[in-house]
Tab-separated table of C-alpha atoms in Angstrom:
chain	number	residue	atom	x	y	z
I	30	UNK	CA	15.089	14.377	-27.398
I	31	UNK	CA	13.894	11.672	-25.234
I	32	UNK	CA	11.209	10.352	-26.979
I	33	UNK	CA	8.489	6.626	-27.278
I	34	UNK	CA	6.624	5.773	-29.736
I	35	UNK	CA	4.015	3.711	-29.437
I	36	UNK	CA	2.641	1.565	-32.421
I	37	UNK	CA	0.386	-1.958	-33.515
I	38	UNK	CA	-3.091	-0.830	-32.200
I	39	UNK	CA	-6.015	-1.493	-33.545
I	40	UNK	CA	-9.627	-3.035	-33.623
I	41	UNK	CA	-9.992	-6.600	-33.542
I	42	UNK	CA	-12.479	-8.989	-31.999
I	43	UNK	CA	-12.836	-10.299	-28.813
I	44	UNK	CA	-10.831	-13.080	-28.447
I	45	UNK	CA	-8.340	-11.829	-31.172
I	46	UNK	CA	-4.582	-10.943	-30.570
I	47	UNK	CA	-2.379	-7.472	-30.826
I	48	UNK	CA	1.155	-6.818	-30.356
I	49	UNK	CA	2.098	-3.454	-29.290
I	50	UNK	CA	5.066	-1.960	-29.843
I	51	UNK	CA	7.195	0.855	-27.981
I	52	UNK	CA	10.177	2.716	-29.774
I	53	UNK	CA	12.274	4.618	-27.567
I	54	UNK	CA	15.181	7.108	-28.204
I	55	UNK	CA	17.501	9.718	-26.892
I	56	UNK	CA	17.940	7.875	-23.192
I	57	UNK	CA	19.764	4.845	-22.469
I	58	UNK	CA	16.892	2.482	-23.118
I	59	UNK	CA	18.250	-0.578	-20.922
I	60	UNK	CA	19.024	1.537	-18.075
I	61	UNK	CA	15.524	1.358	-17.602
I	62	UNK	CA	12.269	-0.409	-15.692
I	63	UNK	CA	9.514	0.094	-18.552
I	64	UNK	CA	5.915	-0.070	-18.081
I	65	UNK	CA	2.560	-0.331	-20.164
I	66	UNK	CA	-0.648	1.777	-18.737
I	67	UNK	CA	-3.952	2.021	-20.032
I	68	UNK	CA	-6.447	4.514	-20.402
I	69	UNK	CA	-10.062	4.487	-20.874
I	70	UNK	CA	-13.025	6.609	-19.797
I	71	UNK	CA	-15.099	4.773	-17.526
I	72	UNK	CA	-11.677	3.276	-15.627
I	73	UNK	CA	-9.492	6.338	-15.853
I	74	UNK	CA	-5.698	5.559	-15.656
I	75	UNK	CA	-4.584	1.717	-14.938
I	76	UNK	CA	-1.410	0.356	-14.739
I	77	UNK	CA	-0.796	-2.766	-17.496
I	78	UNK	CA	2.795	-4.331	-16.951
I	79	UNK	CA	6.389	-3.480	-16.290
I	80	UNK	CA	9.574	-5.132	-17.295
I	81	UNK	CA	12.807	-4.877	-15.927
I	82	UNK	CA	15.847	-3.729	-17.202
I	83	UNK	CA	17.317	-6.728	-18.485
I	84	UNK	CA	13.925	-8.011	-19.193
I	85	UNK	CA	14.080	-10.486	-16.052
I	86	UNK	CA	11.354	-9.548	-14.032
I	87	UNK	CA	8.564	-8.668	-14.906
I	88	UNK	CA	5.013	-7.982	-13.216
I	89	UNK	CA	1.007	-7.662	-14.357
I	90	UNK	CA	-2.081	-6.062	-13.364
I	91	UNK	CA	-4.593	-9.294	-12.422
I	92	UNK	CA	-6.987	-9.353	-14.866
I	93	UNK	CA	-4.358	-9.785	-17.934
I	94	UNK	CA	-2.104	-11.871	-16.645
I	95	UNK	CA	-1.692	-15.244	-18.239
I	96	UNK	CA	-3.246	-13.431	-21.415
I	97	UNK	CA	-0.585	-10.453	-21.918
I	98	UNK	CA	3.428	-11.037	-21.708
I	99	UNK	CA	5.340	-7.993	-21.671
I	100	UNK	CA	8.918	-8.180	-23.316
I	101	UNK	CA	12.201	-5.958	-24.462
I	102	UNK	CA	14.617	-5.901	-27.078
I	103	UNK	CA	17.475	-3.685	-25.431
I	104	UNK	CA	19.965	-3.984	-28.801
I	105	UNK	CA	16.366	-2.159	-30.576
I	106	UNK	CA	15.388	0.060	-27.503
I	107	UNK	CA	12.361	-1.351	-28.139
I	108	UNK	CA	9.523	-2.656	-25.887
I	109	UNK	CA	6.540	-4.645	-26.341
I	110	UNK	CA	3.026	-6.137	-25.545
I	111	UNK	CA	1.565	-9.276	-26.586
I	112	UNK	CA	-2.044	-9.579	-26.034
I	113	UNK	CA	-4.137	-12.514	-26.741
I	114	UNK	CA	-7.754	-13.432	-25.355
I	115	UNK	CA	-8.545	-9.994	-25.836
I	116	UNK	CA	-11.619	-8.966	-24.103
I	117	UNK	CA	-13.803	-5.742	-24.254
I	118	UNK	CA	-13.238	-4.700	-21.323
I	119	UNK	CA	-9.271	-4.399	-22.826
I	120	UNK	CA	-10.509	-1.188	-25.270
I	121	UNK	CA	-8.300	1.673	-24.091
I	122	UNK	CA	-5.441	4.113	-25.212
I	123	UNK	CA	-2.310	2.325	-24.294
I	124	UNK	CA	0.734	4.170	-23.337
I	125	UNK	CA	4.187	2.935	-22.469
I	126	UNK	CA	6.145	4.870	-19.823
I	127	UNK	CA	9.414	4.872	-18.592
I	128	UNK	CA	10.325	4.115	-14.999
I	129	UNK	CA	11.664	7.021	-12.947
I	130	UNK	CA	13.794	5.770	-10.000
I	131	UNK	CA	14.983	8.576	-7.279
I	132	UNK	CA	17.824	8.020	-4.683
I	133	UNK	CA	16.492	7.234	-1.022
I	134	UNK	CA	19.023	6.170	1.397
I	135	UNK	CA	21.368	3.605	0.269
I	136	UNK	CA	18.965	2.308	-2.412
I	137	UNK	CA	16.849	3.278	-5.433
I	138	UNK	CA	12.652	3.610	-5.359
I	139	UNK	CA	10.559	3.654	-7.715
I	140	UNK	CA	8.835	7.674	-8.062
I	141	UNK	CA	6.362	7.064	-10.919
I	142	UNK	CA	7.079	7.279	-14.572
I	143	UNK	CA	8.492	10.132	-16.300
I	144	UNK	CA	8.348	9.767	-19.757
I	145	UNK	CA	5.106	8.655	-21.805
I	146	UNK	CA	4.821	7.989	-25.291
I	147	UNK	CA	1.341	9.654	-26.940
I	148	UNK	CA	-0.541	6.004	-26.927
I	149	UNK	CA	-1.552	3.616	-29.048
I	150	UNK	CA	-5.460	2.593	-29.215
I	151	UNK	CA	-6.875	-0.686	-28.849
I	152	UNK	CA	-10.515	-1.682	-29.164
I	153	UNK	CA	-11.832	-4.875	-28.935
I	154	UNK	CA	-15.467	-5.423	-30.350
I	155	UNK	CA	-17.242	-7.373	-32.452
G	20	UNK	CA	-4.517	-3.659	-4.056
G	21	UNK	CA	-4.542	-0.274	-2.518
G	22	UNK	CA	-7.112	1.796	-3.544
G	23	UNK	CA	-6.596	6.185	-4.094
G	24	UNK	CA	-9.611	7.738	-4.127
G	25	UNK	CA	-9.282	11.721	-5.169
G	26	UNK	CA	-11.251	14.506	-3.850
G	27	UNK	CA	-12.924	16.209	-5.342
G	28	UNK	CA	-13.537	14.936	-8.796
G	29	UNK	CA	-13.638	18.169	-10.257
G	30	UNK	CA	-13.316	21.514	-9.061
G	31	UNK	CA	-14.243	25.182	-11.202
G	32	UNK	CA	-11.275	27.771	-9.818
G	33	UNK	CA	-10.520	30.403	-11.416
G	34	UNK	CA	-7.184	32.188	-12.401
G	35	UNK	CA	-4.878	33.290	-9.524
G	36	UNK	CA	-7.107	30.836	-7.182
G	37	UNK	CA	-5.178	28.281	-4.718
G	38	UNK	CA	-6.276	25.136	-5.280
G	39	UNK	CA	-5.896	21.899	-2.942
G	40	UNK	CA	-6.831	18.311	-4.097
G	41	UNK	CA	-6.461	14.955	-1.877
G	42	UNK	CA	-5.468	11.047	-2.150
G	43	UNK	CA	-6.134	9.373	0.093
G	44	UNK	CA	-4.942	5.764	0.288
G	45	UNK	CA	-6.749	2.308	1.347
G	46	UNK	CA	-3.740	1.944	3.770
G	47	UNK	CA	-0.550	3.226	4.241
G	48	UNK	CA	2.020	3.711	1.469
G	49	UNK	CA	4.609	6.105	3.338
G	50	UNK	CA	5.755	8.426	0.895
G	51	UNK	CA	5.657	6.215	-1.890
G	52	UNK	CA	3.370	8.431	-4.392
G	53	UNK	CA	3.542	11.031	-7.432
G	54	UNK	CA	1.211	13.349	-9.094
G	55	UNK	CA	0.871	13.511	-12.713
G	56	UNK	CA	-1.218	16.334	-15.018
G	57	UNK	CA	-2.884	15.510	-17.625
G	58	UNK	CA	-3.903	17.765	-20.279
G	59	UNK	CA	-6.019	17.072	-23.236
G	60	UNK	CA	-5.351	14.794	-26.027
G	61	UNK	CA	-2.010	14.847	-23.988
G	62	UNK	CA	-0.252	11.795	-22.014
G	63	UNK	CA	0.264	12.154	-18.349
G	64	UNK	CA	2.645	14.538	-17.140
G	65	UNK	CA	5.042	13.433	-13.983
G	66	UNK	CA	5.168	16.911	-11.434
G	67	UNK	CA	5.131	15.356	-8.196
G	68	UNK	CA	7.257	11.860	-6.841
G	69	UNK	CA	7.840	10.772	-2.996
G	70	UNK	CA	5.016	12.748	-1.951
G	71	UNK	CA	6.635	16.365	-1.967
G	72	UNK	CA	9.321	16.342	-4.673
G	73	UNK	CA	8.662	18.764	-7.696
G	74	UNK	CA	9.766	16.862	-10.704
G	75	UNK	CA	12.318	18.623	-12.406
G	76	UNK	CA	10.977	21.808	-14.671
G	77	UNK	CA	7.992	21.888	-12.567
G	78	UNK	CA	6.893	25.296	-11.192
G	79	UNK	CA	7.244	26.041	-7.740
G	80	UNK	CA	3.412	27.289	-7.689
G	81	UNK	CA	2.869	23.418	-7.524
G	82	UNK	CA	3.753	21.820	-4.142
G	83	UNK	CA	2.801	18.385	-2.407
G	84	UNK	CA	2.936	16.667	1.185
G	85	UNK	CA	1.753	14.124	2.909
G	86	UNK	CA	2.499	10.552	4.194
G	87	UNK	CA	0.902	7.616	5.448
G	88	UNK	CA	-2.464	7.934	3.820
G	89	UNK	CA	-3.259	11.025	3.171
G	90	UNK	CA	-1.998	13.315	0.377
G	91	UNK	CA	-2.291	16.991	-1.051
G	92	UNK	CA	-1.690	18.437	-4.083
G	93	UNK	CA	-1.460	22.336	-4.175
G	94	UNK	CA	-1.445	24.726	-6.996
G	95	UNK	CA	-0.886	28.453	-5.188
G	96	UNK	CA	-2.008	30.748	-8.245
G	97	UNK	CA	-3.484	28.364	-10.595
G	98	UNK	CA	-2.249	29.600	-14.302
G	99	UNK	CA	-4.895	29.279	-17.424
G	100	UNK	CA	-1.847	26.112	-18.444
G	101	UNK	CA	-2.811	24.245	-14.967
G	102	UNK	CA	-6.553	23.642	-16.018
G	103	UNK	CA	-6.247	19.703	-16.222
G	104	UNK	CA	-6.504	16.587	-14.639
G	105	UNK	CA	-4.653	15.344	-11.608
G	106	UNK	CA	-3.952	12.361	-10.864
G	107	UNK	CA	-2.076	10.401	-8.043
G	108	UNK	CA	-0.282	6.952	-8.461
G	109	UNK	CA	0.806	5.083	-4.983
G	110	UNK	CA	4.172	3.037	-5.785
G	111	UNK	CA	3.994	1.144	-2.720
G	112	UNK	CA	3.563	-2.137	-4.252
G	113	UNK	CA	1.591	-4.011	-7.290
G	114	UNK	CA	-0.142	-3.231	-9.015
G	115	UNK	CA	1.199	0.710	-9.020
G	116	UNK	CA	-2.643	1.715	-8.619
G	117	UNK	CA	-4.318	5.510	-9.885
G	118	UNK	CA	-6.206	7.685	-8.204
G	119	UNK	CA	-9.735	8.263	-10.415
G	120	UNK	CA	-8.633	11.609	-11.044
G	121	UNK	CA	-9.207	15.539	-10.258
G	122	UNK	CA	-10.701	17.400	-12.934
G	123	UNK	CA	-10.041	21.041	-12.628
G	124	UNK	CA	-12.018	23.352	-15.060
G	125	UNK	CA	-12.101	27.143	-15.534
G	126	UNK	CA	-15.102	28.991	-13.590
Protein backbone atom coordinates (compact mmCIF):
# COMPACT_ATOMS: atom_id res chain seq x y z
CA UNK A 1 0.00 0.00 0.00
CA UNK A 2 1.42 3.27 -0.85
CA UNK A 3 1.43 4.97 2.17
CA UNK A 4 3.28 8.61 4.34
CA UNK A 5 3.40 9.14 7.49
CA UNK A 6 3.81 12.17 8.83
CA UNK A 7 5.35 12.73 12.40
CA UNK A 8 7.37 15.54 14.99
CA UNK A 9 4.48 18.11 15.39
CA UNK A 10 3.76 19.85 18.08
CA UNK A 11 3.27 23.15 20.16
CA UNK A 12 6.12 25.22 20.82
CA UNK A 13 6.70 28.94 21.09
CA UNK A 14 7.22 31.43 18.73
CA UNK A 15 10.55 31.56 17.87
CA UNK A 16 11.10 27.82 18.79
CA UNK A 17 12.15 25.00 16.29
CA UNK A 18 10.33 21.58 14.89
CA UNK A 19 11.48 18.97 12.66
CA UNK A 20 8.95 17.16 10.76
CA UNK A 21 9.24 14.03 9.55
CA UNK A 22 7.65 12.04 6.47
CA UNK A 23 7.80 8.11 6.26
CA UNK A 24 6.94 6.77 3.04
CA UNK A 25 6.36 3.14 1.77
CA UNK A 26 5.12 0.85 -0.89
CA UNK A 27 6.43 3.29 -4.00
CA UNK A 28 9.84 3.85 -5.04
CA UNK A 29 10.50 6.75 -2.71
CA UNK A 30 13.50 8.39 -4.78
CA UNK A 31 11.70 8.21 -7.93
CA UNK A 32 10.03 11.02 -6.59
CA UNK A 33 9.65 15.16 -6.36
CA UNK A 34 8.22 15.45 -2.64
CA UNK A 35 6.48 18.33 -1.25
CA UNK A 36 5.30 19.82 2.22
CA UNK A 37 1.69 21.76 2.24
CA UNK A 38 -0.01 23.35 4.94
CA UNK A 39 -3.34 23.70 6.09
CA UNK A 40 -5.07 26.05 8.27
CA UNK A 41 -8.52 27.64 8.47
CA UNK A 42 -8.30 31.16 7.82
CA UNK A 43 -5.55 30.41 4.75
CA UNK A 44 -7.03 27.22 3.40
CA UNK A 45 -4.49 25.01 1.49
CA UNK A 46 -0.74 26.48 0.92
CA UNK A 47 1.99 25.00 -0.59
CA UNK A 48 5.33 24.74 1.96
CA UNK A 49 8.40 23.23 -0.03
CA UNK A 50 9.40 20.58 -2.49
CA UNK A 51 12.54 18.63 -2.93
CA UNK A 52 13.77 16.88 -5.73
CA UNK A 53 14.49 13.52 -6.31
CA UNK A 54 17.96 13.32 -5.46
CA UNK A 55 17.44 16.02 -2.99
CA UNK A 56 19.22 18.70 -5.38
CA UNK A 57 16.78 21.18 -5.92
CA UNK A 58 14.74 22.29 -3.94
CA UNK A 59 12.14 25.32 -3.75
CA UNK A 60 10.00 27.45 -0.86
CA UNK A 61 6.95 29.34 -0.45
CA UNK A 62 8.32 33.20 0.48
CA UNK A 63 7.49 33.72 3.76
CA UNK A 64 9.59 30.54 5.17
CA UNK A 65 12.34 30.61 3.28
CA UNK A 66 15.64 31.20 4.97
CA UNK A 67 13.73 29.83 8.17
CA UNK A 68 12.59 26.21 6.84
CA UNK A 69 15.08 23.75 4.78
CA UNK A 70 13.44 20.89 3.34
CA UNK A 71 15.62 17.62 3.03
CA UNK A 72 15.52 13.61 2.05
CA UNK A 73 17.04 10.56 3.10
CA UNK A 74 16.36 8.25 -0.05
CA UNK A 75 18.32 4.95 1.66
CA UNK A 76 15.19 5.72 4.67
CA UNK A 77 12.39 6.84 2.17
CA UNK A 78 12.16 9.38 4.41
CA UNK A 79 11.55 13.17 4.08
CA UNK A 80 11.80 16.06 6.24
CA UNK A 81 11.21 19.69 7.51
CA UNK A 82 13.29 21.78 9.60
CA UNK A 83 11.66 24.77 10.95
CA UNK A 84 13.21 27.36 13.04
CA UNK A 85 11.99 31.08 13.76
CA UNK A 86 8.72 29.70 14.03
CA UNK A 87 6.06 32.24 13.89
CA UNK A 88 2.23 32.12 14.59
CA UNK A 89 1.24 32.65 11.64
CA UNK A 90 3.17 28.93 10.94
CA UNK A 91 0.13 27.01 13.14
CA UNK A 92 -1.36 24.60 10.60
CA UNK A 93 -1.85 20.80 9.78
CA UNK A 94 1.13 19.91 7.74
CA UNK A 95 0.96 17.30 5.14
CA UNK A 96 3.63 15.89 2.89
CA UNK A 97 2.61 14.85 -0.64
CA UNK A 98 4.09 13.13 -3.29
CA UNK A 99 4.72 14.65 -6.71
CA UNK A 100 2.64 13.27 -9.57
CA UNK A 101 4.38 13.84 -12.95
CA UNK A 102 2.22 12.95 -16.30
CA UNK A 103 3.78 12.49 -19.84
CA UNK A 104 3.30 15.65 -22.20
CA UNK A 105 5.16 15.58 -25.35
CA UNK A 106 8.68 14.62 -25.13
CA UNK A 107 8.93 15.65 -21.46
CA UNK A 108 7.44 15.17 -17.98
CA UNK A 109 5.04 18.03 -16.04
CA UNK A 110 4.26 18.33 -13.00
CA UNK A 111 0.01 17.39 -12.48
CA UNK A 112 -0.34 18.03 -8.72
CA UNK A 113 0.33 15.60 -5.97
CA UNK A 114 -1.17 12.32 -5.63
CA UNK A 115 -0.47 10.88 -2.53
CA UNK A 116 -0.88 12.72 0.99
CA UNK A 117 0.01 11.53 4.22
CA UNK A 118 -2.94 12.36 7.08
CA UNK A 119 -0.77 15.52 8.56
CA UNK A 120 1.04 16.37 11.24
CA UNK A 121 -0.03 19.58 13.46
CA UNK A 122 2.01 22.39 14.35
CA UNK A 123 1.07 25.32 16.56
CA UNK A 124 3.10 27.96 17.50
CA UNK A 125 1.93 30.12 20.58
CA UNK A 126 2.98 31.30 23.56
CA UNK B 1 2.44 34.51 -7.61
CA UNK B 2 -0.67 33.61 -9.44
CA UNK B 3 -3.59 33.90 -7.62
CA UNK B 4 -7.01 31.08 -8.08
CA UNK B 5 -9.85 32.44 -6.82
CA UNK B 6 -12.95 29.71 -6.70
CA UNK B 7 -16.49 30.38 -7.30
CA UNK B 8 -18.59 29.99 -5.47
CA UNK B 9 -17.35 29.34 -2.01
CA UNK B 10 -19.97 27.08 -1.21
CA UNK B 11 -22.82 25.78 -2.91
CA UNK B 12 -26.13 23.56 -1.19
CA UNK B 13 -27.04 20.85 -4.23
CA UNK B 14 -28.69 18.21 -3.64
CA UNK B 15 -28.41 14.46 -4.71
CA UNK B 16 -28.57 13.70 -8.47
CA UNK B 17 -27.91 17.67 -9.01
CA UNK B 18 -25.09 18.79 -11.67
CA UNK B 19 -22.88 20.85 -10.16
CA UNK B 20 -20.23 23.35 -11.85
CA UNK B 21 -17.48 25.22 -9.85
CA UNK B 22 -14.73 27.73 -11.41
CA UNK B 23 -10.85 28.83 -11.06
CA UNK B 24 -10.06 31.25 -12.40
CA UNK B 25 -6.40 32.29 -12.59
CA UNK B 26 -4.50 35.82 -12.07
CA UNK B 27 -3.00 35.06 -15.57
CA UNK B 28 -2.55 32.39 -17.74
CA UNK B 29 -1.30 28.94 -16.70
CA UNK B 30 -2.30 26.84 -19.94
CA UNK B 31 -3.38 23.65 -18.77
CA UNK B 32 -1.17 23.44 -15.99
CA UNK B 33 -3.88 22.72 -13.06
CA UNK B 34 -5.61 19.80 -10.94
CA UNK B 35 -8.54 19.48 -8.73
CA UNK B 36 -8.36 17.84 -5.49
CA UNK B 37 -11.52 16.78 -2.93
CA UNK B 38 -11.31 17.09 0.25
CA UNK B 39 -13.39 15.37 2.68
CA UNK B 40 -13.47 15.75 6.36
CA UNK B 41 -10.82 15.02 8.78
CA UNK B 42 -9.46 13.63 5.39
CA UNK B 43 -6.23 14.88 3.30
CA UNK B 44 -6.76 16.15 -0.15
CA UNK B 45 -7.76 13.87 -2.72
CA UNK B 46 -6.03 14.28 -6.43
CA UNK B 47 -9.28 13.73 -9.22
CA UNK B 48 -8.40 16.14 -11.74
CA UNK B 49 -4.52 17.04 -13.40
CA UNK B 50 -3.81 19.07 -16.81
CA UNK B 51 -7.06 20.62 -16.63
CA UNK B 52 -9.33 17.66 -17.97
CA UNK B 53 -7.60 14.42 -16.97
CA UNK B 54 -9.60 12.18 -14.43
CA UNK B 55 -7.02 10.85 -12.09
CA UNK B 56 -7.01 7.31 -12.16
CA UNK B 57 -10.11 5.56 -10.05
CA UNK B 58 -11.96 8.69 -10.41
CA UNK B 59 -15.60 8.46 -11.57
CA UNK B 60 -16.52 9.56 -14.82
CA UNK B 61 -19.52 11.69 -13.18
CA UNK B 62 -16.51 14.08 -12.46
CA UNK B 63 -15.15 15.92 -15.54
CA UNK B 64 -12.93 19.17 -16.03
CA UNK B 65 -11.87 21.71 -18.91
CA UNK B 66 -10.52 24.67 -19.42
CA UNK B 67 -7.27 26.55 -20.33
CA UNK B 68 -5.73 29.77 -20.17
CA UNK B 69 -7.48 31.20 -17.17
CA UNK B 70 -10.43 29.91 -16.70
CA UNK B 71 -11.38 26.49 -15.28
CA UNK B 72 -14.48 24.16 -14.48
CA UNK B 73 -15.01 21.51 -12.40
CA UNK B 74 -18.21 19.36 -13.04
CA UNK B 75 -19.87 16.76 -11.00
CA UNK B 76 -23.01 15.41 -13.40
CA UNK B 77 -25.13 13.55 -10.58
CA UNK B 78 -23.52 14.62 -7.48
CA UNK B 79 -23.46 11.29 -5.09
CA UNK B 80 -24.10 11.78 -1.07
CA UNK B 81 -19.73 10.67 -1.20
CA UNK B 82 -19.08 14.02 -3.42
CA UNK B 83 -20.31 16.46 -0.59
CA UNK B 84 -16.77 18.09 0.05
CA UNK B 85 -14.45 20.61 -0.70
CA UNK B 86 -12.86 21.42 -4.01
CA UNK B 87 -10.05 22.77 -4.53
CA UNK B 88 -7.81 23.81 -7.57
CA UNK B 89 -3.91 24.03 -7.55
CA UNK B 90 -2.23 25.92 -10.78
CA UNK B 91 1.32 24.14 -11.42
CA UNK B 92 2.44 26.73 -13.67
CA UNK B 93 5.23 27.90 -11.64
CA UNK B 94 6.24 28.73 -7.77
CA UNK B 95 4.93 28.72 -5.57
CA UNK B 96 2.24 25.80 -6.83
CA UNK B 97 -0.60 28.24 -5.45
CA UNK B 98 -4.52 26.92 -4.13
CA UNK B 99 -7.55 28.02 -4.98
CA UNK B 100 -9.52 29.14 -1.45
CA UNK B 101 -11.74 26.38 -1.97
CA UNK B 102 -15.49 25.23 -2.97
CA UNK B 103 -17.48 24.04 -0.23
CA UNK B 104 -20.30 21.91 -1.38
CA UNK B 105 -22.94 20.97 1.32
CA UNK B 106 -26.16 18.91 1.17
CA UNK B 107 -29.50 21.09 0.69
Amino acid sequence: EVQLVESGGGVVQPGGSLRLSCAASGFTFDDFTMHWVRQTPGKGLEWVSLISWDGGSTDYEESVKGRFTISRDNSKNSLHLQMNGLRTEDTALYYCAKGFFYSESTTFVPGGMDVWGRGTTVTVSS
Amino acid sequence: DIQLTQSPSFLSASVGDRVTITCRASQGISTYLAWYQQKPGQAPKLLIYAASTLQRGVPSRFSASGSGTEFTLTISRLQPEDFATYYCQQLSSYPQTFGQGAKVEIK
